Each structure stands twice: as structure tokens, then as C-alpha cells.
PDB file of C-alpha atoms and ligand atoms in Angstrom:
ATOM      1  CA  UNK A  18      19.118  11.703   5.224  1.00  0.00           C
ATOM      2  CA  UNK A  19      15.456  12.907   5.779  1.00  0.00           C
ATOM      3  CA  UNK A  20      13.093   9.780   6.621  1.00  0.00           C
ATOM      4  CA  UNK A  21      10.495   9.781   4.243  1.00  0.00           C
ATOM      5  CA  UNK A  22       7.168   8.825   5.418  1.00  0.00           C
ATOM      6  CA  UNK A  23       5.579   6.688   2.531  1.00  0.00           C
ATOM      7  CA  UNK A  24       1.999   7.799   0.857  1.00  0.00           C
ATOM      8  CA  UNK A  25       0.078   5.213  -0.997  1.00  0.00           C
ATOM      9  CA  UNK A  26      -2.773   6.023  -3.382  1.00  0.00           C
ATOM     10  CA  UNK A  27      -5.187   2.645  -3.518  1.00  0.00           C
ATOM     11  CA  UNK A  28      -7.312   4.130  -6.530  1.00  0.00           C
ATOM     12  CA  UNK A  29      -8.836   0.486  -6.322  1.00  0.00           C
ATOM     13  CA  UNK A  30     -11.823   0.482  -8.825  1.00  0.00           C
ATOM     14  CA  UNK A  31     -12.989   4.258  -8.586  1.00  0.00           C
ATOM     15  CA  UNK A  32     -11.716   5.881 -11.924  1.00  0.00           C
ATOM     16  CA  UNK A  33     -12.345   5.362 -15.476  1.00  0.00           C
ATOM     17  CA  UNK A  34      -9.545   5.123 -17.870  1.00  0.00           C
ATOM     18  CA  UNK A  35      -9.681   8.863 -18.442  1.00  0.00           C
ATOM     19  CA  UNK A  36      -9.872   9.832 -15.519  1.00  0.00           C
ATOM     20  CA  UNK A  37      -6.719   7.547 -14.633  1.00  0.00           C
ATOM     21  CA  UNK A  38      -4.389   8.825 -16.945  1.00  0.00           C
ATOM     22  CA  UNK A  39      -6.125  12.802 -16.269  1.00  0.00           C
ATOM     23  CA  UNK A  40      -5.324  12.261 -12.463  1.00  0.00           C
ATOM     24  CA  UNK A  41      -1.735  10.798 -13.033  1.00  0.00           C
ATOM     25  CA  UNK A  42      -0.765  13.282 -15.519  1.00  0.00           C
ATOM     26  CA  UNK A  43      -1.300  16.245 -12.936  1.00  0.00           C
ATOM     27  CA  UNK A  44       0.759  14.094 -10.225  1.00  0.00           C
ATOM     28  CA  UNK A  45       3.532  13.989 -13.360  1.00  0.00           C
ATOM     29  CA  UNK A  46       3.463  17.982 -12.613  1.00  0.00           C
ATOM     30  CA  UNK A  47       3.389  18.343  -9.366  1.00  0.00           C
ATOM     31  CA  UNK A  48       6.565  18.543  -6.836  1.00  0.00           C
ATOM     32  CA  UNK A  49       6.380  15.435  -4.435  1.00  0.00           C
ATOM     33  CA  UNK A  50       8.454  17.178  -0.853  1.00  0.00           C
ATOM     34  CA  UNK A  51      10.888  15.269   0.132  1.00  0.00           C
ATOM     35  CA  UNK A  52      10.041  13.975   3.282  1.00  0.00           C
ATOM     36  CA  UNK A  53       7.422  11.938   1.559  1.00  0.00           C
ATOM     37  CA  UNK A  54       7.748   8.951  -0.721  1.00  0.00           C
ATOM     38  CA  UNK A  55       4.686   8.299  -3.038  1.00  0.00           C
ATOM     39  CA  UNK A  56       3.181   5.495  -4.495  1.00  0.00           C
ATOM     40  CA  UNK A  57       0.023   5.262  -6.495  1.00  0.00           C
ATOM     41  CA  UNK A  58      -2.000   1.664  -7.306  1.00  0.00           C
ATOM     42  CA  UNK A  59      -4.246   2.265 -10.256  1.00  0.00           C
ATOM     43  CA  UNK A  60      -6.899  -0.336 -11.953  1.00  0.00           C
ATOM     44  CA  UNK A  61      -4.496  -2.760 -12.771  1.00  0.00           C
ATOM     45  CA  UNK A  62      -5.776  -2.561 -16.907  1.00  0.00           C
ATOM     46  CA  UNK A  63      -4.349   0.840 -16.400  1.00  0.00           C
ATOM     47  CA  UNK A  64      -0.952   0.234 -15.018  1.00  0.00           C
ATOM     48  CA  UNK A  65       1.135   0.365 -18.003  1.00  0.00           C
ATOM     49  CA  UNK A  66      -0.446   4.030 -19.304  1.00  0.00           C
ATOM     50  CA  UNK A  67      -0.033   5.271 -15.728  1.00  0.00           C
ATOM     51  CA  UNK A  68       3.538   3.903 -15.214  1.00  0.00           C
ATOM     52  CA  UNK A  69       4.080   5.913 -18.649  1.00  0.00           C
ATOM     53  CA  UNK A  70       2.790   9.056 -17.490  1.00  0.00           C
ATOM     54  CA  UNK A  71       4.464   9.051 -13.919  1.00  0.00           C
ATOM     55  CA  UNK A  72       7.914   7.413 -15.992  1.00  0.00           C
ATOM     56  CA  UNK A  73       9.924  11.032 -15.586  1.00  0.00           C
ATOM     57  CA  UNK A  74       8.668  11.479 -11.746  1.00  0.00           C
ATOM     58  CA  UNK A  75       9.586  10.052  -8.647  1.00  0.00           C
ATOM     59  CA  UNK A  76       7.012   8.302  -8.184  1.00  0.00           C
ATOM     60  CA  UNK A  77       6.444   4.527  -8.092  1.00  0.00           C
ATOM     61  CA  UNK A  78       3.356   2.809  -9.459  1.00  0.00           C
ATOM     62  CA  UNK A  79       2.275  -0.785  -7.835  1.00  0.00           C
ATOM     63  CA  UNK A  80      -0.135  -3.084  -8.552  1.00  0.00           C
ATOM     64  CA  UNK A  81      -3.321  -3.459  -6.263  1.00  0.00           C
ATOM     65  CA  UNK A  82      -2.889  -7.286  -6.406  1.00  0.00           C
ATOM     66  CA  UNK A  83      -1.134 -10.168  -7.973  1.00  0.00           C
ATOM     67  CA  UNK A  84      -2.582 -14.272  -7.454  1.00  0.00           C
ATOM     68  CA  UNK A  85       0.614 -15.840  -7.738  1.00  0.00           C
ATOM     69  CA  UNK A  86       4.302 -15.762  -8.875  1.00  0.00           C
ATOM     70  CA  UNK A  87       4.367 -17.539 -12.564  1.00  0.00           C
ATOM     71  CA  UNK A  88       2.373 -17.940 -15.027  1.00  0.00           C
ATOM     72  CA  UNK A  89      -0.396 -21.205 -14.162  1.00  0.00           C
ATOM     73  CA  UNK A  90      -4.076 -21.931 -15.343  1.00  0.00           C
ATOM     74  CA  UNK A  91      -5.594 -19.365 -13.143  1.00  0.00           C
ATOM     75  CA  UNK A  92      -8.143 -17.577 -15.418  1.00  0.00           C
ATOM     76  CA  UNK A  93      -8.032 -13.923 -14.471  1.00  0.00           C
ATOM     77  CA  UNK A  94      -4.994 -14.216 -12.661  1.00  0.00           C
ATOM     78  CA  UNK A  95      -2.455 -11.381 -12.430  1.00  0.00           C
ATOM     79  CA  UNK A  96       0.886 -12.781 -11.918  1.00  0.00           C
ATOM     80  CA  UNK A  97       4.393 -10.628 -10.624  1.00  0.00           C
ATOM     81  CA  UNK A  98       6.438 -11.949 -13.517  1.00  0.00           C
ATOM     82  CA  UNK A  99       3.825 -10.515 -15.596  1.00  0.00           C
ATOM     83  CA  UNK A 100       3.963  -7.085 -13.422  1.00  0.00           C
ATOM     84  CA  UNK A 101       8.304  -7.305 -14.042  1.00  0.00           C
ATOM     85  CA  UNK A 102       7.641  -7.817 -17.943  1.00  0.00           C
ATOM     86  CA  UNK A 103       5.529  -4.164 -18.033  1.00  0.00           C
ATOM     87  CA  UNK A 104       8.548  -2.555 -15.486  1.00  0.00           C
ATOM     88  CA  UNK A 105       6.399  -3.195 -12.218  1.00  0.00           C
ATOM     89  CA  UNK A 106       7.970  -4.547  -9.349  1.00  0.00           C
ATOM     90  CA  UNK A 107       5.418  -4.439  -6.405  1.00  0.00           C
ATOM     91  CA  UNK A 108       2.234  -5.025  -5.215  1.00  0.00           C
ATOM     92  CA  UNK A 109      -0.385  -4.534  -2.709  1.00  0.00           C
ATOM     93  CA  UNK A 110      -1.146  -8.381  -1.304  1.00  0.00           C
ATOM     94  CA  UNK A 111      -3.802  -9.241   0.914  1.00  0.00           C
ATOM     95  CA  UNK A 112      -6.098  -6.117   1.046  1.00  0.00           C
ATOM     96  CA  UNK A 113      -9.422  -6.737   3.117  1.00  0.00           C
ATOM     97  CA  UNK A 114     -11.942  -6.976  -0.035  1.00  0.00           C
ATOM     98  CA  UNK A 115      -9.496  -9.193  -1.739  1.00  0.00           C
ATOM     99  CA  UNK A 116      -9.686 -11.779   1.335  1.00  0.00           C
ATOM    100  CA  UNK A 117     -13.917 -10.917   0.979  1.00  0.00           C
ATOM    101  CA  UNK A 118     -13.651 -12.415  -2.657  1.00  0.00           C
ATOM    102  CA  UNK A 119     -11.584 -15.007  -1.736  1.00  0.00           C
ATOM    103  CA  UNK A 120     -12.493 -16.830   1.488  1.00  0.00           C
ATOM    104  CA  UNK A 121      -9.815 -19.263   0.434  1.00  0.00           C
ATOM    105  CA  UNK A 122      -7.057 -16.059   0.674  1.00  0.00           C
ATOM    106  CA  UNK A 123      -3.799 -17.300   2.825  1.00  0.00           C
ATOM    107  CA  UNK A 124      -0.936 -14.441   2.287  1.00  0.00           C
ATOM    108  CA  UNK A 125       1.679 -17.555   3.238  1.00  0.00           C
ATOM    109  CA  UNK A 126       0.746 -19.462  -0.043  1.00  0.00           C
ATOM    110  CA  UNK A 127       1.526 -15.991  -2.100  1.00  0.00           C
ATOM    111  CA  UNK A 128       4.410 -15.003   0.467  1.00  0.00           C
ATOM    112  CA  UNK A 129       5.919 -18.281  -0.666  1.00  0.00           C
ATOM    113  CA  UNK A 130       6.044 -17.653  -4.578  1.00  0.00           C
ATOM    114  CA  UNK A 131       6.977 -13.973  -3.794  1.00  0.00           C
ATOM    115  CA  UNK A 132       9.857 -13.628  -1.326  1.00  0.00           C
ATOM    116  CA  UNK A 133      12.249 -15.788  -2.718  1.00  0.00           C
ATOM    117  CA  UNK A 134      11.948 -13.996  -6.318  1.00  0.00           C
ATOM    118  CA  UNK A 135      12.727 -10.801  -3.736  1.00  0.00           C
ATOM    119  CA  UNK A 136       9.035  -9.492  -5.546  1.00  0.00           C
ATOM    120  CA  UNK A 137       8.185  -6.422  -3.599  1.00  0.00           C
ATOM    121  CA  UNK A 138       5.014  -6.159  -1.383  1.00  0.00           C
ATOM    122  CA  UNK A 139       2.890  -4.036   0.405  1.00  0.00           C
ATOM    123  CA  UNK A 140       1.077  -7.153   2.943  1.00  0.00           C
ATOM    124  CA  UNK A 141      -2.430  -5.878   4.726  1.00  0.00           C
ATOM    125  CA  UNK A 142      -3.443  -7.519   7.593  1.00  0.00           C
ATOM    126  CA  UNK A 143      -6.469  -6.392  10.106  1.00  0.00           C
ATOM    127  CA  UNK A 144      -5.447  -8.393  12.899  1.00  0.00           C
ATOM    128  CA  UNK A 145      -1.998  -9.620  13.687  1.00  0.00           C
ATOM    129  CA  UNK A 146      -2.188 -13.267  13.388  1.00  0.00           C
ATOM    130  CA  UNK A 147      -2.765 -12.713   9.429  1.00  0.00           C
ATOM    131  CA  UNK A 148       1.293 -11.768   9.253  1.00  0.00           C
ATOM    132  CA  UNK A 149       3.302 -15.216   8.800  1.00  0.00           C
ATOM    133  CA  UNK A 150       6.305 -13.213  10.574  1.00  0.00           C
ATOM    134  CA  UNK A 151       8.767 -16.511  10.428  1.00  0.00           C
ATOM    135  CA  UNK A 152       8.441 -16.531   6.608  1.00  0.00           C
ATOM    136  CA  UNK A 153       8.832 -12.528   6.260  1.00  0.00           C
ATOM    137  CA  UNK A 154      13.056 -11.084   6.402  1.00  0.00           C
ATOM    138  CA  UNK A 155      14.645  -7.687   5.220  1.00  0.00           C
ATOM    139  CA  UNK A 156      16.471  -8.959   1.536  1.00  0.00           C
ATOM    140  CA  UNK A 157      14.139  -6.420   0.312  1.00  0.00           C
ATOM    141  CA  UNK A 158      11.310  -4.227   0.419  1.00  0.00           C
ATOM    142  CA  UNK A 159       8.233  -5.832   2.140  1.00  0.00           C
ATOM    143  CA  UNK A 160       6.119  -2.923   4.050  1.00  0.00           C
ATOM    144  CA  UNK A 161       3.154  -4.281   5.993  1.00  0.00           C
ATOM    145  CA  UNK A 162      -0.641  -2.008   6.231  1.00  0.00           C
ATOM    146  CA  UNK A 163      -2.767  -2.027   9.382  1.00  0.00           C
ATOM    147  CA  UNK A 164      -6.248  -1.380   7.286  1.00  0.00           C
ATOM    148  CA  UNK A 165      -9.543  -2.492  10.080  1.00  0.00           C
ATOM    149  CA  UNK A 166     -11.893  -3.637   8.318  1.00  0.00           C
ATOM    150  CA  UNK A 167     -14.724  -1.351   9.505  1.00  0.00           C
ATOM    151  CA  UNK A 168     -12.111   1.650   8.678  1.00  0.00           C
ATOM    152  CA  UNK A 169     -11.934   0.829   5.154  1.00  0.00           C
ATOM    153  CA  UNK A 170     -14.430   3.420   2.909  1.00  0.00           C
ATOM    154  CA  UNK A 171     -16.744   3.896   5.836  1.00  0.00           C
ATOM    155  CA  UNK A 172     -15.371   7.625   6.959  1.00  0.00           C
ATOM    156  CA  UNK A 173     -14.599   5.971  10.612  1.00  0.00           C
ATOM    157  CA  UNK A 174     -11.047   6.861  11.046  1.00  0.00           C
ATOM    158  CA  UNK A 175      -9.528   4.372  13.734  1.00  0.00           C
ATOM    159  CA  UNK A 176      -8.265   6.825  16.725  1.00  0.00           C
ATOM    160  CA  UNK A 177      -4.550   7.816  16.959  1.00  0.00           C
ATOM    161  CA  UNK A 178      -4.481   5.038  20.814  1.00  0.00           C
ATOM    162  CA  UNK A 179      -5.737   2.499  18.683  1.00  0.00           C
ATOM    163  CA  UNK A 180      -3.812   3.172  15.797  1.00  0.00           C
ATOM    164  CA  UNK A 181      -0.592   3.663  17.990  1.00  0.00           C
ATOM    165  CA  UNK A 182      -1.550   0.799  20.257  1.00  0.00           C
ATOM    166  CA  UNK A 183      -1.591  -2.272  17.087  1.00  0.00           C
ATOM    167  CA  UNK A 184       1.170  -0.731  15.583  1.00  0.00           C
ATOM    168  CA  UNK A 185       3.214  -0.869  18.726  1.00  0.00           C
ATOM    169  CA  UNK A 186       2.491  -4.595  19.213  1.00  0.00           C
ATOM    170  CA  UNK A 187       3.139  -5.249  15.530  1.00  0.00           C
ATOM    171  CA  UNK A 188       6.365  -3.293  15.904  1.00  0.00           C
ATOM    172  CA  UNK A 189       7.674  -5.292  18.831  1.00  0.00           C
ATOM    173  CA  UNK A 190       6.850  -8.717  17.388  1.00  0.00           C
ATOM    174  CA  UNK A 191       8.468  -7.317  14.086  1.00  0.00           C
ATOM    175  CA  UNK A 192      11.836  -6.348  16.624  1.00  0.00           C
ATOM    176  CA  UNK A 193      11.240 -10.082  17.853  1.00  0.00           C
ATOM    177  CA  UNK A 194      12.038 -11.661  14.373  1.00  0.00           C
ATOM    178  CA  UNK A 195      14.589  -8.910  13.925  1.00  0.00           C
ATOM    179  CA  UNK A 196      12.699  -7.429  10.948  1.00  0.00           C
ATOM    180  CA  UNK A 197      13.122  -4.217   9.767  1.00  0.00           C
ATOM    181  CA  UNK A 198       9.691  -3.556   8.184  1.00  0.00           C
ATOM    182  CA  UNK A 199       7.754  -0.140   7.638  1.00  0.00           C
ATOM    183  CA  UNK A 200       4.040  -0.282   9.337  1.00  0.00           C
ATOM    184  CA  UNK A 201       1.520   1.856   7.473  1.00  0.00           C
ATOM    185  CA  UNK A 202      -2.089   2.605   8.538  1.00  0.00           C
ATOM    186  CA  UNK A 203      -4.948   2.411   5.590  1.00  0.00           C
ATOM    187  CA  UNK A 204      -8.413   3.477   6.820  1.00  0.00           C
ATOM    188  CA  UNK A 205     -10.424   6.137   5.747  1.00  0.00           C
ATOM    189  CA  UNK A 206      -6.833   8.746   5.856  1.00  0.00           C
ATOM    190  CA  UNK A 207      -8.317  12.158   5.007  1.00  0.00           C
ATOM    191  CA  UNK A 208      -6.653  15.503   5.279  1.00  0.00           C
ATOM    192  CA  UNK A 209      -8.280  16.400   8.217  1.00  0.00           C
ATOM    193  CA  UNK A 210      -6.717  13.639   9.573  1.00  0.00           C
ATOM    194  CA  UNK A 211      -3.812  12.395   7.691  1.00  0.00           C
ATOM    195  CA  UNK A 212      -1.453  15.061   9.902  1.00  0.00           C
ATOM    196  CA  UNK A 213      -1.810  13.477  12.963  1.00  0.00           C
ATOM    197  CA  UNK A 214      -1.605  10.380  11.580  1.00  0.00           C
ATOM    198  CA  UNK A 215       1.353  10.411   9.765  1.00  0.00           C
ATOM    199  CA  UNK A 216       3.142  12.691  12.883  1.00  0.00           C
ATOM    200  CA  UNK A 217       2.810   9.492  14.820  1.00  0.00           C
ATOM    201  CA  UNK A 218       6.733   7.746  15.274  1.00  0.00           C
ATOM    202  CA  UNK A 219       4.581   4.363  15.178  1.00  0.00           C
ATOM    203  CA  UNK A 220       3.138   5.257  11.783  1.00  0.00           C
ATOM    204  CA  UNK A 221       5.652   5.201   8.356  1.00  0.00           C
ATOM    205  CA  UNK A 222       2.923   6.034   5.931  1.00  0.00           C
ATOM    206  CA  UNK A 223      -0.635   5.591   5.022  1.00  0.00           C
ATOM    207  CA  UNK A 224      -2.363   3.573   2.665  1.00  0.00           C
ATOM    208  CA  UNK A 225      -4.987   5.557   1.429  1.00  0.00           C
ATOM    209  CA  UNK A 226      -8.027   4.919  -1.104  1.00  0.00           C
ATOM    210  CA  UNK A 227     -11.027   7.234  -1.367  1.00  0.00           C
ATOM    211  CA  UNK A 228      -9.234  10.176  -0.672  1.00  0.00           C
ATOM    212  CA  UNK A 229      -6.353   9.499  -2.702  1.00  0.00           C
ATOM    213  CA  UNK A 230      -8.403   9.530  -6.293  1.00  0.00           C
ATOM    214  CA  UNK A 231      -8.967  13.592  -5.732  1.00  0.00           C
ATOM    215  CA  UNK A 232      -5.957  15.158  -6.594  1.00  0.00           C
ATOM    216  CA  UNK A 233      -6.527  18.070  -4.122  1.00  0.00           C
ATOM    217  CA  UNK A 234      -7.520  16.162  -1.557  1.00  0.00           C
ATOM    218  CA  UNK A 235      -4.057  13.661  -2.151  1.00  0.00           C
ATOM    219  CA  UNK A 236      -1.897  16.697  -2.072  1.00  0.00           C
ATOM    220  CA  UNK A 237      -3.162  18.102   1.179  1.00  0.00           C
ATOM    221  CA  UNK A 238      -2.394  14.406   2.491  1.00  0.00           C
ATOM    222  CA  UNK A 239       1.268  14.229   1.017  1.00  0.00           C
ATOM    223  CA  UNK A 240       1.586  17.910   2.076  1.00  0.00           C
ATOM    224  CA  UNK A 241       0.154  17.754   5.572  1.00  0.00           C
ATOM    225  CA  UNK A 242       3.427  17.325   7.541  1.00  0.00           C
ATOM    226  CA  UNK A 243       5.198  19.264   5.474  1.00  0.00           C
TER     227      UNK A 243
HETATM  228  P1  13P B  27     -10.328   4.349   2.277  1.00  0.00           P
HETATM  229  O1  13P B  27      -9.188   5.325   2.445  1.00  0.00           O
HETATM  230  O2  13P B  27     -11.252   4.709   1.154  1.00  0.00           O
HETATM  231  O3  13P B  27     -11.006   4.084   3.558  1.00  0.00           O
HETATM  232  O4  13P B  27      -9.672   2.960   1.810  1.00  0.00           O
HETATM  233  C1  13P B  27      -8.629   2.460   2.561  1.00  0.00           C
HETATM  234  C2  13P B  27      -8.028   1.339   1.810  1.00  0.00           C
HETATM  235  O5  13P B  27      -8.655   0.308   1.633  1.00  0.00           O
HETATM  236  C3  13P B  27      -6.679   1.525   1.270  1.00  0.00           C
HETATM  237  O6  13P B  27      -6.160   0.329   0.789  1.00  0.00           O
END
């Protein structure tokens, strides 16, 4: 079987509805190689539409966020059984300008609601003491995202030591707990640098945002270790 390095598009707020559905509808079209696995996080008002127009490919669409499990009186809350009931079944949990809006953010009180109901999650983390590893286990898929905060939309690429260096302590804490969880980086990926990147054994993906709302420029990624 050929390991698949994973490739998420974090279109967080950048697109319009048109331009949404315009940019999914060519990913519909296009052949994803098989050594990659792609995901693509929308607007969340657009989920549904883009879930439709990506329905007949391989590809999975995720939610950029949820605030908790069930339903609750949490005005503007997104919840996962919500997310089930339109046929989504993960999310991205913890991203850095989430924790900015909410200084209050602790992944554990999500983490709780989520992994029993086996809810699928993508968890970022900038440092390492934001990953509750005694609560996390492999029952399903829960992929963590190295994104430094100073990486994220600035251009500044964190270099392939430093990069290789967290993910090699996260990685040996992970083989501490005996979990077997994918590591992705997230952090101004390009592709003039997503190659290198993603040829690193420390790496299984990338989490990517600007870059990942141009369609060439998200092909070049997915097809840069091709
Ligand atoms: P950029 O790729 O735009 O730096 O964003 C990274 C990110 O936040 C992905 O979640």
C-alpha cells in the first residue's frame, strides 16, 4: 500500500461563496495522485455546497472548527452532531486564531465531548504542552498540526531543523503513550517549499491556508512529491 501523505486546504475566511463552490468544482475535475490524501476546510456556511460538489471525488471536506459536541445555549456555536447531520465527520480543533478569539480555549474540554463520540479531529498545537496526550488513543482518526504562530500567513516558513526537530519530540512522546497519530506541519506551505517539506519522514502532511485557496498554486503543493 502506498503511504499517502495528507494535504489540507484551511480556506479559513478568504473566499466568497462563489468563489467557494468555483474553486471546489475544479478540484471535482482534477485527478488527486495517489500518494496524497486531500482534504479541504471551507467557510463553514459553505460546507454543505462544497461537500456536494466534491460528493463524486475522493476528497474529504472538514470543518475549520466545532465549540462543542451537542447541541447547548452557545449562540454561534457549531456543534459535531450538527457537522454528522450534513454528512461531516471531522474537524480542525484548536487552530492558533481560534485560541486568539478565545483566551478561554482548552482543547481538553472539546477533546472530552469529542473522543468518546469517536468525532474525527485535526488538533493544532504551537507548543507541545497544548496536546493533553493521556486523553488522546488510536479508536480513530485524530491527526495532530504543528502550525507556529509567527508561521501562520506571515510568508516565514519555519526551517526543515526546526520543523524536523518539534516533530521528532512530538513523535517520541506520541511513541511514549503508544499513539499512533499523523503529525502535520501548517505554516505558510508554498510550492516552493511544500517539496521539501512534505519529503521529510517526520512530516505526514501539511496544513495549508493561503496557498491552498489558488487552485494552481494547491496543485503544485499536492503534486510536488509526485
Ligand atoms: P498559511 O498557510 O496561510 O500560513 O496558514 C496556515 C494555517 O493557518 C493553516 O491552518
Amino acid at each position: 500500500m502506498i503511504k499517502q501523505k495528507l494535504v489540507i486546504g484551511n480556506w479559513k475566511n478568504y473566499l466568497d461563496a462563489d468563489q467557494t463552490i468555483e474553486l471546489a468544482t475544479k478540484i471535482s475535475n482534477q485527478q488527486i495522485p495517489d500518494n496524497i490524501r486531500l482534504m479541504i476546510s471551507p467557510c463553514n456556511l459553505y460546507l454543505s455546497e462544497v461537500n456536494k460538489a466534491l460528493n463524486e471525488s475522493s476528497v474529504e471536506v472538514i470543518s475549520q472548527n466545532i465549540t462543542s459536541y451537542e447541541s447547548s445555549s452557545d449562540t454561534g456555536g457549531v456543534t459535531a452532531t450538527d457537522l454528522k447531520n450534513i454528512g461531516i465527520s471531522r474537524t480542525i480543533v484548536g487552530h492558533s486564531e481560534v485560541r486568539k478569539r478565545n483566551k478561554d480555549f482548552k482543547s481538553e474540554d472539546l477533546l472530552k465531548q469529542i473522543i468518546p463520540a469517536k468525532f474525527n479531529f485535526i488538533l493544532c498545537f504551537e507548543s507541545i504542552d497544548q496536546i493533553p496526550f493521556n486523553i488522546l488513543n488510536n479508536d480513530f482518526e485524530i491527526t495532530l498540526a504543528y502550525e507556529p504562530v509567527w508561521a501562520i500567513g506571515t510568508g516565514e516558513t519555519a526551517s526543515i531543523e526546526h520543523i524536523n526537530e518539534i516533530h521528532s519530540l512530538v513523535k517520541s512522546t506520541l511513541s511514549e503513550f503508544n499513539l499512533d497519530i499523523p503529525l502535520l506541519y501548517g505554516g505558510s506551505v508554498n510550492p516552493n517549499n511544500s517539496k521539501e517539506i512534505l519529503s521529510q519522514k517526520l512530516v505526514d502532511g501539511v496544513l495549508v491556508g493561503g496557498a491552498s485557496t489558488k487552485h494552481e498554486d494547491l496543485f503544485k503543493i499536492i503534486n510536488s512529491i509526485r
